Structures are given as structure tokens and as C-alpha cells.
PDB file of C-alpha atoms in Angstrom:
ATOM      1  CA  MET A   1      -6.891 -14.880 -14.171  1.00 43.00           C
ATOM      2  CA  THR A   2      -9.296 -12.531 -12.612  1.00 45.00           C
ATOM      3  CA  ASN A   3      -7.696  -9.826 -10.502  1.00 49.00           C
ATOM      4  CA  GLU A   4      -9.807  -7.540  -8.270  1.00 50.00           C
ATOM      5  CA  ILE A   5      -8.399  -3.888  -8.383  1.00 43.00           C
ATOM      6  CA  ASN A   6      -8.090  -2.411  -4.970  1.00 45.00           C
ATOM      7  CA  LEU A   7      -9.356   1.128  -5.514  1.00 45.00           C
ATOM      8  CA  SER A   8      -8.877   2.382  -2.283  1.00 42.00           C
ATOM      9  CA  VAL A   9      -5.060   1.858  -2.824  1.00 42.00           C
ATOM     10  CA  PHE A  10      -4.565   2.266  -6.636  1.00 45.00           C
ATOM     11  CA  PRO A  11      -0.868   2.253  -6.816  1.00 43.00           C
ATOM     12  CA  LEU A  12      -0.384   3.039 -10.654  1.00 44.00           C
ATOM     13  CA  ASP A  13      -2.556   6.092 -10.103  1.00 42.00           C
ATOM     14  CA  LEU A  14      -1.097   7.020  -6.697  1.00 40.00           C
ATOM     15  CA  GLU A  15       2.038   5.512  -7.984  1.00 40.00           C
ATOM     16  CA  VAL A  16       2.067   3.830  -4.656  1.00 44.00           C
ATOM     17  CA  SER A  17       0.971   7.508  -3.835  1.00 42.00           C
ATOM     18  CA  GLN A  18       1.570   9.707  -1.024  1.00 43.00           C
ATOM     19  CA  ARG A  19      -1.665  10.808   0.656  1.00 42.00           C
ATOM     20  CA  ASP A  20      -2.977  14.085   1.255  1.00 43.00           C
ATOM     21  CA  ARG A  21      -4.580  15.438   4.396  1.00 43.00           C
ATOM     22  CA  SER A  22      -7.992  13.700   3.584  1.00 47.00           C
ATOM     23  CA  ASP A  23      -6.377  10.662   2.912  1.00 46.00           C
ATOM     24  CA  GLY A  24      -6.860  10.623  -0.582  1.00 44.00           C
ATOM     25  CA  PRO A  25      -4.260   9.989  -3.466  1.00 42.00           C
ATOM     26  CA  ARG A  26      -1.844  12.868  -4.698  1.00 42.00           C
ATOM     27  CA  PHE A  27      -1.796  11.556  -8.252  1.00 41.00           C
ATOM     28  CA  ALA A  28       1.758  11.043  -9.667  1.00 47.00           C
ATOM     29  CA  ILE A  29       3.687  11.682  -6.605  1.00 50.00           C
ATOM     30  CA  THR A  30       5.628   8.483  -5.726  1.00 57.00           C
ATOM     31  CA  ASP A  31       5.559   7.244  -2.121  1.00 64.00           C
ATOM     32  CA  GLY A  32       9.230   5.816  -2.287  1.00 66.00           C
ATOM     33  CA  GLU A  33       8.768   3.747   0.591  1.00 71.00           C
ATOM     34  CA  ALA A  34       5.821   1.892  -0.792  1.00 75.00           C
ATOM     35  CA  ALA A  35       7.396   1.360  -4.273  1.00 74.00           C
ATOM     36  CA  LEU A  36      10.313  -0.270  -2.662  1.00 74.00           C
ATOM     37  CA  ARG A  37       8.093  -2.540  -0.462  1.00 81.00           C
ATOM     38  CA  LEU A  38       6.276  -3.717  -3.708  1.00 81.00           C
ATOM     39  CA  ALA A  39       9.523  -4.210  -5.284  1.00 77.00           C
ATOM     40  CA  GLN A  40      11.138  -6.164  -2.249  1.00 82.00           C
ATOM     41  CA  GLU A  41       7.863  -8.225  -1.935  1.00 88.00           C
ATOM     42  CA  GLY A  42       7.163  -8.769  -5.623  1.00 87.00           C
ATOM     43  CA  LEU A  43       3.795  -7.639  -5.580  1.00 88.00           C
ATOM     44  CA  CYS A  44       1.526  -6.189  -8.473  1.00 88.00           C
ATOM     45  CA  SER A  45       1.299  -2.604  -8.138  1.00 83.00           C
ATOM     46  CA  LEU A  46      -2.630  -2.772  -8.476  1.00 81.00           C
ATOM     47  CA  CYS A  47      -3.908  -5.678  -6.798  1.00 84.00           C
ATOM     48  CA  LEU A  48      -1.084  -6.038  -4.602  1.00 85.00           C
ATOM     49  CA  GLN A  49      -1.093  -9.792  -5.160  1.00 89.00           C
ATOM     50  CA  GLN A  50       2.378 -11.938  -5.939  1.00 93.00           C
ATOM     51  CA  MET A  51       3.608 -11.363  -9.347  1.00 91.00           C
ATOM     52  CA  GLU A  52       3.565 -14.766 -11.196  1.00 90.00           C
ATOM     53  CA  GLY A  53       3.947 -14.986 -14.944  1.00 91.00           C
ATOM     54  CA  PRO A  54       4.280 -12.167 -17.405  1.00 95.00           C
ATOM     55  CA  ALA A  55       4.523  -8.843 -15.880  1.00 95.00           C
ATOM     56  CA  VAL A  56       3.491  -5.369 -17.556  1.00 95.00           C
ATOM     57  CA  PHE A  57       5.195  -2.168 -17.347  1.00 94.00           C
ATOM     58  CA  ILE A  58       3.194   1.256 -18.727  1.00 92.00           C
ATOM     59  CA  GLY A  59       5.363   4.295 -19.237  1.00 89.00           C
ATOM     60  CA  ASP A  60       6.411   6.865 -22.280  1.00 90.00           C
ATOM     61  CA  PRO A  61       8.033   5.633 -25.104  1.00 93.00           C
ATOM     62  CA  VAL A  62      11.436   6.569 -23.747  1.00 92.00           C
ATOM     63  CA  SER A  63      11.067   3.960 -20.716  1.00 91.00           C
ATOM     64  CA  ALA A  64       9.746   1.380 -23.378  1.00 94.00           C
ATOM     65  CA  GLN A  65      13.015   1.909 -25.705  1.00 94.00           C
ATOM     66  CA  GLN A  66      15.318   2.033 -22.781  1.00 93.00           C
ATOM     67  CA  GLY A  67      13.460  -0.785 -20.644  1.00 95.00           C
ATOM     68  CA  THR A  68      13.628   0.737 -17.436  1.00 92.00           C
ATOM     69  CA  TYR A  69      10.782   1.819 -15.393  1.00 88.00           C
ATOM     70  CA  SER A  70      10.486   3.719 -12.117  1.00 82.00           C
ATOM     71  CA  ASP A  71       6.900   2.494 -11.524  1.00 82.00           C
ATOM     72  CA  PRO A  72       6.115  -1.026 -10.178  1.00 85.00           C
ATOM     73  CA  PRO A  73       5.097  -3.796 -12.751  1.00 90.00           C
ATOM     74  CA  MET A  74       1.422  -5.157 -12.590  1.00 90.00           C
ATOM     75  CA  HIS A  75      -0.387  -8.412 -14.040  1.00 92.00           C
ATOM     76  CA  GLU A  76      -1.538  -7.944 -17.389  1.00 92.00           C
ATOM     77  CA  ALA A  77      -5.360  -7.898 -16.451  1.00 90.00           C
ATOM     78  CA  CYS A  78      -4.540  -5.099 -13.746  1.00 88.00           C
ATOM     79  CA  ALA A  79      -2.699  -3.349 -16.602  1.00 90.00           C
ATOM     80  CA  ASP A  80      -5.803  -3.409 -18.784  1.00 88.00           C
ATOM     81  CA  GLY A  81      -7.621  -1.996 -15.854  1.00 86.00           C
ATOM     82  CA  ALA A  82      -5.206   0.932 -15.416  1.00 83.00           C
ATOM     83  CA  ILE A  83      -5.199   2.031 -18.984  1.00 84.00           C
ATOM     84  CA  ARG A  84      -8.709   2.260 -18.824  1.00 81.00           C
ATOM     85  CA  LEU A  85      -9.083   3.528 -15.176  1.00 76.00           C
ATOM     86  CA  SER A  86      -5.785   5.464 -14.313  1.00 72.00           C
ATOM     87  CA  LEU A  87      -6.809   9.267 -13.995  1.00 63.00           C
ATOM     88  CA  ARG A  88      -3.083   9.936 -14.617  1.00 69.00           C
ATOM     89  CA  ILE A  89      -2.865   8.137 -17.959  1.00 75.00           C
ATOM     90  CA  THR A  90      -6.949   8.699 -19.156  1.00 71.00           C
ATOM     91  CA  ARG A  91      -6.974  12.479 -18.782  1.00 69.00           C
ATOM     92  CA  PRO A  92      -4.752  14.291 -21.412  1.00 68.00           C
ATOM     93  CA  HIS A  93      -4.805  17.396 -19.191  1.00 62.00           C
ATOM     94  CA  ALA A  94      -4.532  16.043 -15.724  1.00 55.00           C
ATOM     95  CA  HIS A  95      -1.755  17.360 -13.211  1.00 49.00           C
ATOM     96  CA  TRP A  96       1.560  15.941 -14.028  1.00 47.00           C
ATOM     97  CA  ALA A  97       3.971  16.122 -11.004  1.00 46.00           C
ATOM     98  CA  SER A  98       7.374  17.982 -12.178  1.00 41.00           C
ATOM     99  CA  ARG A  99       9.166  16.748  -9.229  1.00 43.00           C
ATOM    100  CA  ARG A 100      10.566  13.115 -10.212  1.00 44.00           C
ATOM    101  CA  ARG A 101      11.604  10.324  -7.796  1.00 44.00           C
ATOM    102  CA  VAL A 102      15.513  10.236  -8.525  1.00 43.00           C
ATOM    103  CA  THR A 103      18.104  12.490  -7.702  1.00 40.00           C
ATOM    104  CA  ASP A 104      20.367  14.204 -10.183  1.00 44.00           C
ATOM    105  CA  ASN A 105      23.228  12.076  -9.689  1.00 39.00           C
ATOM    106  CA  ALA A 106      21.380   8.652  -9.250  1.00 36.00           C
ATOM    107  CA  SER A 107      20.570   6.161 -11.868  1.00 34.00           C
ATOM    108  CA  VAL A 108      17.841   6.982 -13.993  1.00 37.00           C
ATOM    109  CA  SER A 109      16.518   5.994 -17.312  1.00 36.00           C
ATOM    110  CA  ALA A 110      18.269   7.871 -20.179  1.00 35.00           C
ATOM    111  CA  GLY A 111      16.071  10.499 -21.611  1.00 37.00           C
ATOM    112  CA  SER A 112      13.089   9.706 -19.209  1.00 43.00           C
ATOM    113  CA  SER A 113      10.174  12.268 -19.874  1.00 46.00           C
ATOM    114  CA  LEU A 114       9.343  14.864 -17.024  1.00 51.00           C
ATOM    115  CA  GLY A 115       5.865  15.787 -18.536  1.00 60.00           C
ATOM    116  CA  ARG A 116       2.879  13.935 -19.763  1.00 70.00           C
ATOM    117  CA  PRO A 117       3.864  11.896 -22.805  1.00 80.00           C
ATOM    118  CA  GLU A 118       1.697  12.269 -25.906  1.00 84.00           C
ATOM    119  CA  GLU A 119       1.785   8.453 -26.195  1.00 90.00           C
ATOM    120  CA  TRP A 120       1.517   5.500 -23.350  1.00 91.00           C
ATOM    121  CA  VAL A 121       3.472   2.132 -24.046  1.00 94.00           C
ATOM    122  CA  MET A 122       2.380  -1.032 -22.247  1.00 95.00           C
ATOM    123  CA  VAL A 123       5.150  -3.487 -22.494  1.00 97.00           C
ATOM    124  CA  THR A 124       4.514  -7.001 -21.357  1.00 98.00           C
ATOM    125  CA  VAL A 125       7.561  -8.906 -20.350  1.00 97.00           C
ATOM    126  CA  SER A 126       8.770 -12.594 -19.032  1.00 96.00           C
ATOM    127  CA  SER A 127      10.986 -11.207 -16.335  1.00 94.00           C
ATOM    128  CA  TYR A 128      12.554  -8.135 -14.837  1.00 92.00           C
ATOM    129  CA  THR A 129      15.039  -7.277 -12.251  1.00 92.00           C
ATOM    130  CA  VAL A 130      15.051  -4.581  -9.581  1.00 89.00           C
ATOM    131  CA  ARG A 131      17.704  -2.267  -8.985  1.00 89.00           C
ATOM    132  CA  ILE A 132      17.567   0.208  -5.985  1.00 85.00           C
ATOM    133  CA  THR A 133      18.599   3.460  -6.456  1.00 82.00           C
ATOM    134  CA  PRO A 134      18.804   7.003  -4.265  1.00 80.00           C
ATOM    135  CA  ALA A 135      15.431   9.035  -4.374  1.00 70.00           C
ATOM    136  CA  ALA A 136      15.121  12.563  -4.439  1.00 66.00           C
ATOM    137  CA  GLY A 137      14.686  14.171  -0.853  1.00 67.00           C
ATOM    138  CA  GLY A 138      16.528  11.128   0.487  1.00 71.00           C
ATOM    139  CA  GLY A 139      15.463   7.261   0.847  1.00 73.00           C
ATOM    140  CA  MET A 140      15.541   4.915  -2.084  1.00 75.00           C
ATOM    141  CA  MET A 141      13.436   3.868  -4.945  1.00 76.00           C
ATOM    142  CA  PRO A 142      13.370   0.787  -7.276  1.00 82.00           C
ATOM    143  CA  LEU A 143      14.439   1.247 -10.746  1.00 87.00           C
ATOM    144  CA  TYR A 144      12.877  -1.897 -12.947  1.00 91.00           C
ATOM    145  CA  LEU A 145      14.909  -3.480 -15.627  1.00 94.00           C
ATOM    146  CA  VAL A 146      12.882  -5.402 -18.251  1.00 95.00           C
ATOM    147  CA  GLY A 147      13.868  -8.791 -19.551  1.00 94.00           C
ATOM    148  CA  GLU A 148      12.292 -10.366 -22.558  1.00 96.00           C
ATOM    149  CA  ARG A 149       9.505  -8.544 -24.246  1.00 96.00           C
ATOM    150  CA  LEU A 150       6.400 -10.560 -25.074  1.00 97.00           C
ATOM    151  CA  ARG A 151       3.967  -7.800 -26.541  1.00 95.00           C
ATOM    152  CA  GLU A 152       3.757  -4.011 -26.847  1.00 96.00           C
ATOM    153  CA  ARG A 153       0.715  -2.019 -27.281  1.00 96.00           C
ATOM    154  CA  ARG A 154       0.615   1.802 -27.763  1.00 96.00           C
ATOM    155  CA  PHE A 155      -1.909   4.341 -26.683  1.00 93.00           C
ATOM    156  CA  GLY A 156      -2.503   7.985 -27.626  1.00 91.00           C
ATOM    157  CA  TYR A 157      -4.924  10.738 -27.174  1.00 89.00           C
ATOM    158  CA  GLN A 158      -7.480  11.575 -30.109  1.00 87.00           C
ATOM    159  CA  ARG A 159     -10.063  14.180 -29.360  1.00 86.00           C
ATOM    160  CA  GLY A 160      -9.283  14.303 -25.580  1.00 83.00           C
ATOM    161  CA  MET A 161      -9.518  10.412 -25.176  1.00 85.00           C
ATOM    162  CA  LEU A 162      -6.980   7.790 -24.817  1.00 86.00           C
ATOM    163  CA  THR A 163      -7.346   5.143 -27.446  1.00 88.00           C
ATOM    164  CA  GLU A 164      -5.156   1.961 -28.470  1.00 92.00           C
ATOM    165  CA  LYS A 165      -3.206   2.675 -31.667  1.00 91.00           C
ATOM    166  CA  ARG A 166      -3.419  -0.101 -34.056  1.00 84.00           C
ATOM    167  CA  SER A 167      -0.349  -1.613 -36.061  1.00 71.00           C
ATOM    168  CA  SER A 168      -0.380  -0.972 -39.655  1.00 57.00           C
TER     169      SER A 168
END
């Protein structure tokens, strides 16, 4: 399957992002309504096509361990593109939003990192479910709960570059 990544709406980078005055993305700030729409419609967060077959989530090690994500899933081919192209992921010193999407009293993955992780984990799963949870500032956000894991790949920064960590 070859998925064309729609760079004008790059929801992983944008995180289904809010837009600034120039209608450009504000990286790492989630547009809860757009994320919720993707969840309800079962769409890939990059190519915006229907999710079928394995789904991939990219997040920090805590999200991978807990099996919960606030960012929408994507196809495997789209995730491969995201891990190479996403400014939020590839730039170790890129701005990272300190505001998160979920209120203090809402469901959120335990120990979720508020800062940039030193390591990114790409988890491929056979299935996932979506729970809707209150978002900071009002509204609702999806919380993705992963099913059976098929594969896991880890990436870290070496000399300012994101590289895949090989298993020993």
C-alpha cells in the first residue's frame, strides 16, 4: 500500500493541529475537534484515509508501556514517513508545547511525559479502541487504547539526529 502524505494537513506534526494567523501549523498543539473527528471516522492521522489493517502509534516510552495514546493512529507507511519528516519528532530541540490536552481530573495515561522524550517508540498493533475524555479548556479528546502489539521500533537522538535503535 502506498499512501500519499498530505503535507498541507500533516496531522501528526500538527497533531491535527490548531492553525496560526497565516493558516500554518502550530506544532505540538492539538486541535481536539479535529482529533475527535479522526477518531470517530476511523481515519489515518496523516493520509486521512480509512484505517484498515495494522495501526501504528508513535509516542514516548511511557505511552508505549501503558498502551495509551492521545495522538491518532496512522498506517504503517505513513508512520515511516512521519518518523523521518515530522519536525516535532526529528528535531531534538524543537519547541514542545507545555500545555497538554487533558484536564487534571480526566483520564490520561499514567506518567505521561509533558516534555520532549529522549526516545520515541513506534508501536504497530492489530487493533485499538477509543475512549472519549474531557480536554483541557473544554470539549472532548480521544484517548486511544492499543490492542495486541505486533511490532515495536525505538528511535533516539544521536548527535542531534534521530536514528533507529537496533535490538541487541
